[in-house]
Every structure is written in C-alpha cells, then in structure tokens.
Amino acid sequence: MRALLWPLFGCLALFAAGCMGTAVPSAVPSAASVPRSPAPAGREQPTAAHELNGADSAYARSEYAAALAGYARAKREPTTRLQAQLGVARVQLMTGDYKAAAAAYEAFSSATVDRQAEAALIRADALRRTGNPVEAEGFLRELSQRNPSRALRVAHCETLLALGRRGECEAVLSPVLNDYNEERIPSEAGRELAMVARAAYLLRSPEEANDTFNEAEQTLTQDSQVLLWRAELFLERYDPGHAEEVVSEVLRIAPNHPEALVWMAEVKLAQSFDFAEARRLAERALLVNPALTRAYFVLAGIALRDMLLDEATAYVQRGLALNPEDLELLSMQASVRFLADDHSGFAETREHVFKLNAEYSRFYQVVGEYAEWEHRYEDIVSMMSAATQIDDDDARAHAQLGLNLIRSGNDRAGLTSLRRSFAKDPFNVRVFNTLNLYEEVVAKHYVDVPGKRFNLRYSKEERTILERYVPALLDDAWERFERYYQFQPATPVGVELYAERESFAIRTSGLPQTAIQGVCFGRTVASMSPRREQFNLGMTLWHELAHVFHIQLSKNHVPRWFTEGLAEYETLVERPEWKREQDVELYDALRNKRLPKVSGMNEAFTHAEDLGDVTVAYYASTQIVRMLAENYGRGKLREMLLLWGEGKRSEQVFQIALGLSSEQLDAQFADELKRRLSRYDGQFIPVQRTGNPDRVRKRVRSEPRNADAHARLALLALQSGDDEAAGAAVAEALKLSRDLPDALWLSAQLALRQENHSLARSLAERLVQLGKDGYETQLVLARSALMAKDGSSQEEALLRAHALDPSQAEALHGLLTLARSNNDKGGIEKSLVGLSRLEEHNGGVFQELMDFLLHSGRAKEAVSVGSAAVFADMEGVGTHVTFAKVLAAAGENTRAEFQFESALASPGEGSDKANAHLGYAEFLKATGRAARAEEHVELARALAATAARPSR
C-alpha cells in the first residue's frame, strides 16, 4: 500500500535547507567569505584585489550599484580586469541590461577556459532572455565542443528544451553523467555535482537529481543558483513549504535578488494564494530588473485569476516587448484569450507557440491552470489530451489529464492516465495520493451505486443509513432546480460522500488537507459524510448540486462569486435555517473597505487571507444575489447565467439582464447593506480579524507608535494562545492610547482568561462610558457576572447582547444555560427556537427542541423541527429516536417506524443503540407487535451487557 501523503520529500530528500545542515561554495563568493567593504578612510588605499573582493561581496548581498562601482575600480588594474569585467556582466544580467551582458563575452575570447565558460553562460542566458534562443543554442553548441565545462552543457540542454529539441539533450548531457558515474567528479566538488543533479532533472530523472543534489550539499554553501533550482523542483512536487525555505535562504543573503523575489512570489501563490504579497514581491523584483519577464508572468496571472483581462494583457505585452519568444508569457497570453472566449486569438497564439517549440506541452498546463480557476473542466481534459499527444513523456500532463477525467466522472480513464503519470514520475504527490485513495481506500471501503440521474458513492459502513436520505434529497433538489432554471444538466451526476477528511481532501485536490465540506466539478459533487464531523449534509448537498446547474447552464462561464452566492441563496430559500449569519463580519469588511465592488467580487475569494475571509465572501455574494432575486425576480438570475454562457462579460450581463451598469449595481448594493446592517452603526464592533500574521508583525515594526498596530498584534497572540505576548502588546497599545476601545476589549478578554472578573467588568464598563456599548461589550459583562455568580447581572447582559444582535448565537446559549438552571421553561423554549434558526449544523439543538416540545405535549409542532434535525445529524442515533417518538406522538406511525429503523442503521455506541432498541420496542408494543418488541428488548439487553463488560 502506498503510504506517502505530504510533504512529498520531507527532510530526507530534495535538499531542504532547513533539514540538511549548512548549505555551499558558489560561483559567486558568499557574503561571509569576503570583506564587506574597502579599508576605512585614512588607511592604506585598497588594492585592486580588495576592490574586487568587495565588489563580489556586494554582488552576493544583492547590492548591485555598489558592486558595479567596485568592479569599475577593480578594472583599472590588469591583474583584476578580466574578473572585474566578468562581475560587471553578472550584474548587468541580474539587473536586466541583457544587451551589454551578452556583448561582454567578446573580451573573453582568449581568456582561460573557466573564465570563458562563465562569460559564455552569461551571454547565452542574455540571448535567451531577449528572444534569441536559436543564436544562444548555436553559440553554446560550438563552444561546448572545445570547452569541457559541465555548466555549458547544462545550459546547452536548457536552450535545446526551449527550442523543442529534447531528443538532442541526452547526447549533450551524457558526458556530464558519465563523469559522475565513472567517479571523475570529486565528492568535494559541490558545484560540479550540482550540475550533474541539474542534468538529471532536465532529463526527467527526479530521483537521481534528488540524490545528487543531496550529495552536492555536503560541500556546497550558499549558491543562489542551486538554491533556486531546488525551489523549482520543490514547487513542481507540490511542496511550497520547502521551496520557501530555500528561497528564503537566498533572500537572507541577497534580499534584492530579483529572481529569488519572483520565486518567492510563486511560493506565496502556491502556499495560500497570497496575491497581495506575490504582487509586492514581483513588483519589487522589477525595480531591480525591469526586464525580468517571469515577474510579468506572475503579475499577469494574478490579474487573470481576478478576471481582469485588460490588466493581464497589459502585463503580458510589457513582457513580450522585452522577449517576444518567451513561451510562458505567450502561454499566458493564450490563457487570457481563452478566458475572454477569443477563440481565434487563442488559436493564433497557440499556433505561434508551437512554431517556436513543437514540444512545449507546458502551454496547455499554463492555460489549464487558469481554466480550472473558471470551472472549465471539460476543456482541461481536451487540453491535457493534446499535451500528452505532443509529449507522451510529460508526466505532469498525464497527471492533470487523469485528475480532470476523474473530476468529470470518468474514473476508469482517469486512473489509467494517473498510472501512466506515476510510471514516468513516481514523485508527484497528488498522483501518488490519488492512486492510493482509489486503489487502497475506495476499492476496499467504498461502494458505487449507479443510477440514471446520479451515480452515488458511499462508505460501505454508511451506505445503509445514507441511502435512506441522500437519494431522496438529491431528487428533490434536482426537480426544484430543473423547474427554476428550465434546464436539465448532463447525467449521470457523480455524488461522492467520504467518511474521512483525508480521503475527501485527496479526492478534491490530491493533497490530504482541506477546510471545505463540499466541492463541485461541474458533473461531479464530492462531500464529507457526517461520520466524523458535525455539519448539515442536506444543506451542503443542496448547495453543491445547485452548482451543477449553474456551471452547466452558463457553459462553465459563471463567475465564482455569482455561483457561490446563488447556491447559498438556493439553500436559504429552501429551508429558513439553511442560511449563514455573518452580518457582523460583513459589516466589518465593509467599514474596513475590504469588500470589492460587485463587478470585482471574485477578488473577495481570490484575495482572501484566511478561511474567515472566504466565508465573508460567500455571505456577501449571497446578499447580492438575494437582493437581485427580491428586486428583479428569480428569472433574471437564470437569464444572467445564460448571458455568461453566451460569452458576455459581467458588465454586459448586468446591462442586458438588469438594465444597470456595474456602478449602478454597486450603488444599489451599498444602499441594501446600509439598510440591512444599520443596527451596527451605533455599536462598538471590536477588532476580530488580524489578516496575514506576517503583515501584522511587520506593521508593528514599521509603525511602533501606532496603537492600533499593537492591538492587532495582541489579537494575533491571543488567538494563538500566547497570553503573555498578548498582554505585552495590549499594554503597549494602551500606553500609546489609553482609551483605545479595541485595546480595552482585548485587555478584558485577557482578564476573563485569567478569571479576573472584576477587572473584566470594569474594562467593559469603561467601554460603555466611552460610548462603546455593543454585543461584545455586553458579552464581557455577562461572562464576568457568570464568574462572580451574579445570575441577575448575567441575564441582563445576555438579554442586552441578544437585543443588540439577534443574529449571533453565543448570548442565546448563555440564556439557555440560565433558563435550564432556573427551570424556566419559557426561557428554554425561546432560546432553543432562536438557536435552531441560527445553528443549522448543530444537531443537538434540534434534538433538544424536539424533546422539549414532545414533553410539552406539542408533538405536531416538533415534527417540522425533526425534519430539519435529520439533515443536521443524519447519523445521530439519538436524533432519529427522538424524531421517531415525536412522529409516533403526532400519529405518523409509518414515518416513526422509518426513523426508528434509521436509528438502528446509524453508527453509535452500545448504550445509544440499546436505547434505540428499547424505544423501538415500546413503539412496536404500542402498535400491537409484542413479539417483535420482545426481540428488540433482548437486543437492547445484549448491547447493554456488552457495554457494561470490562475491557481487557
């Protein structure tokens, strides 16, 4: 059984700097190995050698202006002239003066072999970067015939790959590999070993590359180029964490290294889609090297993920003006044309790319990445099929083809492609994990149930209980959506329910971690089952099935914000409890200007810094769709989907369907929010979101006198459980601003943690005196009163909090606890009813409300509560038993028996099952089936005895 999950290589492979010890001698001297500056004034003037060393040191630290000045001084002496000229060329290459860098080679035609090779590498790189790979290849081919440099051979292969001549690489690199295999490279020659590793990587031998990089690292220290090669390999293997380590090692020594800055931007995108940081890093790289086309590639990609097509095009054009043959930028240009539905523009760019490089299958991988962002799953299958036709040895293309075939419901073909990918590259963690899931988990522990409308997948242990509810729920949703949208999607639709989060995560992304409950791929829906986690399965499946209609009706063109908002709207109009309550978070986003305009609402998803931001994006989108449905009717929502399906841009869709410009729609939504959220205008809403932790810390360093910055740092520490750091930050905030409300509130939170109720109360009272009353202020008063055992004050504060914000649940939970302790039946009922409207995922609330109503003689009222309860707790034995008793009391015996049977089909502990059998026995006896009742009594006794038996 395959056991690998994540990270793919860890500390034993791929030379992670943080795992492998010190890192190595570079072609560029390290900052630690050379003097940092010339001799102080007043002493003997530095020699040319000292000037050269100082310039090399400045270059290593990425102080390029200082390096140029030092090299200029070193060039005055014949003994250091050539080496200084080489240094100048290195700086010119690093800072984008490619023409001058290429021309520098002429001075080295009669130099030593080593210096000539270094200068040749610079020239070849400069030629490639300016769109002259053919000239670079001819130059390297001719030179490598008379120069034994392994680095030249590696550069020659890279140039051949850029030209689509992979077949010639093996002959070019075989001398490098032969030297290694025949032990002609000393173990201390780290740089040469790194060339062997790079050669193996270029020849698609990642395991050999990995081993040799590890070997090289034993003697190699701080070589920026090798560290960036490491980052490239890590990112290809879906390990951004280790990629960040090695790029950070470069930037620690050379903070202005432009290529390292761009690689770090790539890392930030791969880790967390941190667009703001990636943009900052790419723009910073361009300040050092305005001709670095990969920075334009990154910036264009960020814009394209936000569907800012004009901005993406502008970045592409700026890059192509510098290198018209940059294959990645041309692929990005094709991606823009594809998402703009410019079919001729896409085809023209594709044709141009394959004229330049007939083997460039990465073209489809670039386009596919952005197609996936916009739900174009069937298009991705076509693209990856084309990629594998171009290059059957492209393991990544086979991987993407396989993963997307599975997403489209074609498991058999998808697994075939994944196995081909794995045979070519066994180090692709997504392929490894997905194959392991299907071969070792799905094949052994799941069952597929085909049907005309749905193909269902259940865990074998859950099938019995889930089949009692899921098919009927899906059919109900399908019929409603079919009526609403006047459309029937392609069938069958795959619906897969996974009992383990790891399995669900791997099914959706190939990696074993995810925070979501469900996902839709257009023709396939995957979701967690309720086996391990408490959530509302009914709401989740209803939401995801709605996406099937939206994606297919819009021909995969619906913007993410609209389909998410519309799917949420479908749940809340189906059942009143199936809705989110995030008014306060939405208000906070609005007041802090974090909410984009409607036309750019996708940015609320793409620029989210944490899961909280994503949930606010869902909620904001829901409110927009809700407003449109209420103001213009549901028919307009369908019309908008159809218009997007015709290839219309959002501005056109708004104008045609609604008769509004995006500015008018923004104004309408702003008015809607102002009306809906007006209750918060006079309330104190404390800071509850930090955003990116690194930015919080950086802000404190850059603004040490800013009290708000210290308050946010305190919140960050509080959320991570570091009370000591939180206390220090709060104290600093209050020292700078003694009545800062956020700092007072945070200080009160700390006091509550330390059970200092009198201090917490006094801080909350101070907030009230300052005019900063609000829900959270009253919660502090309620918690401090609870600690002081002052029930009257606690109840008063909780009632005040609930009145200030009825959409939040904590005050109601407090009131429920008080009502129970006082045996206040009216208070219990009121609190439970309120909570049942707010906590759609909390099956315990529904069960308790059912039980309360049943014992109050109001079984008929409890029936509707039970109908909601089964979706929130589908595998809860107690929920089914209580609902069964409610139905029996209401005279609905057939439904009651169904629920008793559901209780017995659900997983559960022995005592729970014993109670279910006893409850069923009572029901059977009451309905005249005494013999069967006795059977269940005996089963209950057996379960009780088993539960009571001590374990060995």
PDB file of N, CA and C in Angstrom, residues 43-71:
ATOM      1  N   ARG A  43      43.476  55.046   6.004  1.00  0.00           N
ATOM      2  CA  ARG A  43      44.402  53.921   5.980  1.00  0.00           C
ATOM      3  C   ARG A  43      44.942  53.738   4.559  1.00  0.00           C
ATOM      4  N   GLU A  44      45.781  52.717   4.395  1.00  0.00           N
ATOM      5  CA  GLU A  44      46.360  52.430   3.086  1.00  0.00           C
ATOM      6  C   GLU A  44      45.250  52.175   2.073  1.00  0.00           C
ATOM      7  N   GLN A  45      45.368  52.725   0.868  1.00  0.00           N
ATOM      8  CA  GLN A  45      44.347  52.568  -0.164  1.00  0.00           C
ATOM      9  C   GLN A  45      44.196  51.088  -0.515  1.00  0.00           C
ATOM     10  N   PRO A  46      42.973  50.629  -0.728  1.00  0.00           N
ATOM     11  CA  PRO A  46      42.761  49.214  -1.024  1.00  0.00           C
ATOM     12  C   PRO A  46      43.384  48.819  -2.354  1.00  0.00           C
ATOM     13  N   THR A  47      43.879  47.616  -2.416  1.00  0.00           N
ATOM     14  CA  THR A  47      44.424  47.092  -3.664  1.00  0.00           C
ATOM     15  C   THR A  47      43.274  46.710  -4.589  1.00  0.00           C
ATOM     16  N   ALA A  48      43.642  46.436  -5.848  1.00  0.00           N
ATOM     17  CA  ALA A  48      42.627  46.022  -6.817  1.00  0.00           C
ATOM     18  C   ALA A  48      41.967  44.719  -6.380  1.00  0.00           C
ATOM     19  N   ALA A  49      42.753  43.831  -5.768  1.00  0.00           N
ATOM     20  CA  ALA A  49      42.180  42.570  -5.294  1.00  0.00           C
ATOM     21  C   ALA A  49      41.140  42.812  -4.209  1.00  0.00           C
ATOM     22  N   HIS A  50      41.465  43.781  -3.293  1.00  0.00           N
ATOM     23  CA  HIS A  50      40.485  44.125  -2.276  1.00  0.00           C
ATOM     24  C   HIS A  50      39.224  44.720  -2.898  1.00  0.00           C
ATOM     25  N   GLU A  51      39.397  45.582  -3.908  1.00  0.00           N
ATOM     26  CA  GLU A  51      38.242  46.169  -4.601  1.00  0.00           C
ATOM     27  C   GLU A  51      37.393  45.072  -5.232  1.00  0.00           C
ATOM     28  N   LEU A  52      38.059  44.096  -5.857  1.00  0.00           N
ATOM     29  CA  LEU A  52      37.327  43.002  -6.497  1.00  0.00           C
ATOM     30  C   LEU A  52      36.568  42.180  -5.460  1.00  0.00           C
ATOM     31  N   ASN A  53      37.234  41.875  -4.360  1.00  0.00           N
ATOM     32  CA  ASN A  53      36.570  41.113  -3.307  1.00  0.00           C
ATOM     33  C   ASN A  53      35.382  41.869  -2.727  1.00  0.00           C
ATOM     34  N   GLY A  54      35.579  43.177  -2.537  1.00  0.00           N
ATOM     35  CA  GLY A  54      34.483  43.989  -2.015  1.00  0.00           C
ATOM     36  C   GLY A  54      33.309  44.041  -2.969  1.00  0.00           C
ATOM     37  N   ALA A  55      33.596  44.119  -4.268  1.00  0.00           N
ATOM     38  CA  ALA A  55      32.520  44.139  -5.264  1.00  0.00           C
ATOM     39  C   ALA A  55      31.805  42.790  -5.306  1.00  0.00           C
ATOM     40  N   ASP A  56      32.585  41.685  -5.242  1.00  0.00           N
ATOM     41  CA  ASP A  56      31.965  40.360  -5.206  1.00  0.00           C
ATOM     42  C   ASP A  56      31.048  40.216  -3.992  1.00  0.00           C
ATOM     43  N   SER A  57      31.508  40.748  -2.857  1.00  0.00           N
ATOM     44  CA  SER A  57      30.699  40.676  -1.647  1.00  0.00           C
ATOM     45  C   SER A  57      29.414  41.475  -1.798  1.00  0.00           C
ATOM     46  N   ALA A  58      29.520  42.671  -2.380  1.00  0.00           N
ATOM     47  CA  ALA A  58      28.327  43.493  -2.606  1.00  0.00           C
ATOM     48  C   ALA A  58      27.358  42.781  -3.546  1.00  0.00           C
ATOM     49  N   TYR A  59      27.887  42.131  -4.581  1.00  0.00           N
ATOM     50  CA  TYR A  59      27.041  41.382  -5.503  1.00  0.00           C
ATOM     51  C   TYR A  59      26.322  40.244  -4.771  1.00  0.00           C
ATOM     52  N   ALA A  60      27.077  39.522  -3.939  1.00  0.00           N
ATOM     53  CA  ALA A  60      26.475  38.422  -3.196  1.00  0.00           C
ATOM     54  C   ALA A  60      25.369  38.902  -2.281  1.00  0.00           C
ATOM     55  N   ARG A  61      25.482  40.137  -1.781  1.00  0.00           N
ATOM     56  CA  ARG A  61      24.449  40.712  -0.909  1.00  0.00           C
ATOM     57  C   ARG A  61      23.347  41.402  -1.704  1.00  0.00           C
ATOM     58  N   SER A  62      23.432  41.324  -3.029  1.00  0.00           N
ATOM     59  CA  SER A  62      22.476  41.956  -3.967  1.00  0.00           C
ATOM     60  C   SER A  62      22.506  43.477  -3.888  1.00  0.00           C
ATOM     61  N   GLU A  63      23.679  44.025  -3.541  1.00  0.00           N
ATOM     62  CA  GLU A  63      23.895  45.481  -3.568  1.00  0.00           C
ATOM     63  C   GLU A  63      24.556  45.804  -4.908  1.00  0.00           C
ATOM     64  N   TYR A  64      23.735  45.846  -5.943  1.00  0.00           N
ATOM     65  CA  TYR A  64      24.264  45.829  -7.297  1.00  0.00           C
ATOM     66  C   TYR A  64      24.943  47.133  -7.694  1.00  0.00           C
ATOM     67  N   ALA A  65      24.448  48.267  -7.242  1.00  0.00           N
ATOM     68  CA  ALA A  65      25.109  49.537  -7.561  1.00  0.00           C
ATOM     69  C   ALA A  65      26.494  49.585  -6.930  1.00  0.00           C
ATOM     70  N   ALA A  66      26.583  49.144  -5.693  1.00  0.00           N
ATOM     71  CA  ALA A  66      27.886  49.125  -5.017  1.00  0.00           C
ATOM     72  C   ALA A  66      28.822  48.143  -5.702  1.00  0.00           C
ATOM     73  N   ALA A  67      28.283  47.018  -6.149  1.00  0.00           N
ATOM     74  CA  ALA A  67      29.109  46.040  -6.855  1.00  0.00           C
ATOM     75  C   ALA A  67      29.667  46.627  -8.138  1.00  0.00           C
ATOM     76  N   LEU A  68      28.828  47.321  -8.919  1.00  0.00           N
ATOM     77  CA  LEU A  68      29.308  47.942 -10.160  1.00  0.00           C
ATOM     78  C   LEU A  68      30.410  48.946  -9.890  1.00  0.00           C
ATOM     79  N   ALA A  69      30.237  49.748  -8.851  1.00  0.00           N
ATOM     80  CA  ALA A  69      31.266  50.743  -8.523  1.00  0.00           C
ATOM     81  C   ALA A  69      32.585  50.053  -8.164  1.00  0.00           C
ATOM     82  N   GLY A  70      32.507  48.983  -7.393  1.00  0.00           N
ATOM     83  CA  GLY A  70      33.705  48.250  -7.012  1.00  0.00           C
ATOM     84  C   GLY A  70      34.375  47.584  -8.197  1.00  0.00           C
ATOM     85  N   TYR A  71      33.589  47.018  -9.084  1.00  0.00           N
ATOM     86  CA  TYR A  71      34.159  46.387 -10.275  1.00  0.00           C
ATOM     87  C   TYR A  71      34.820  47.433 -11.171  1.00  0.00           C
TER      88      TYR A  71
END
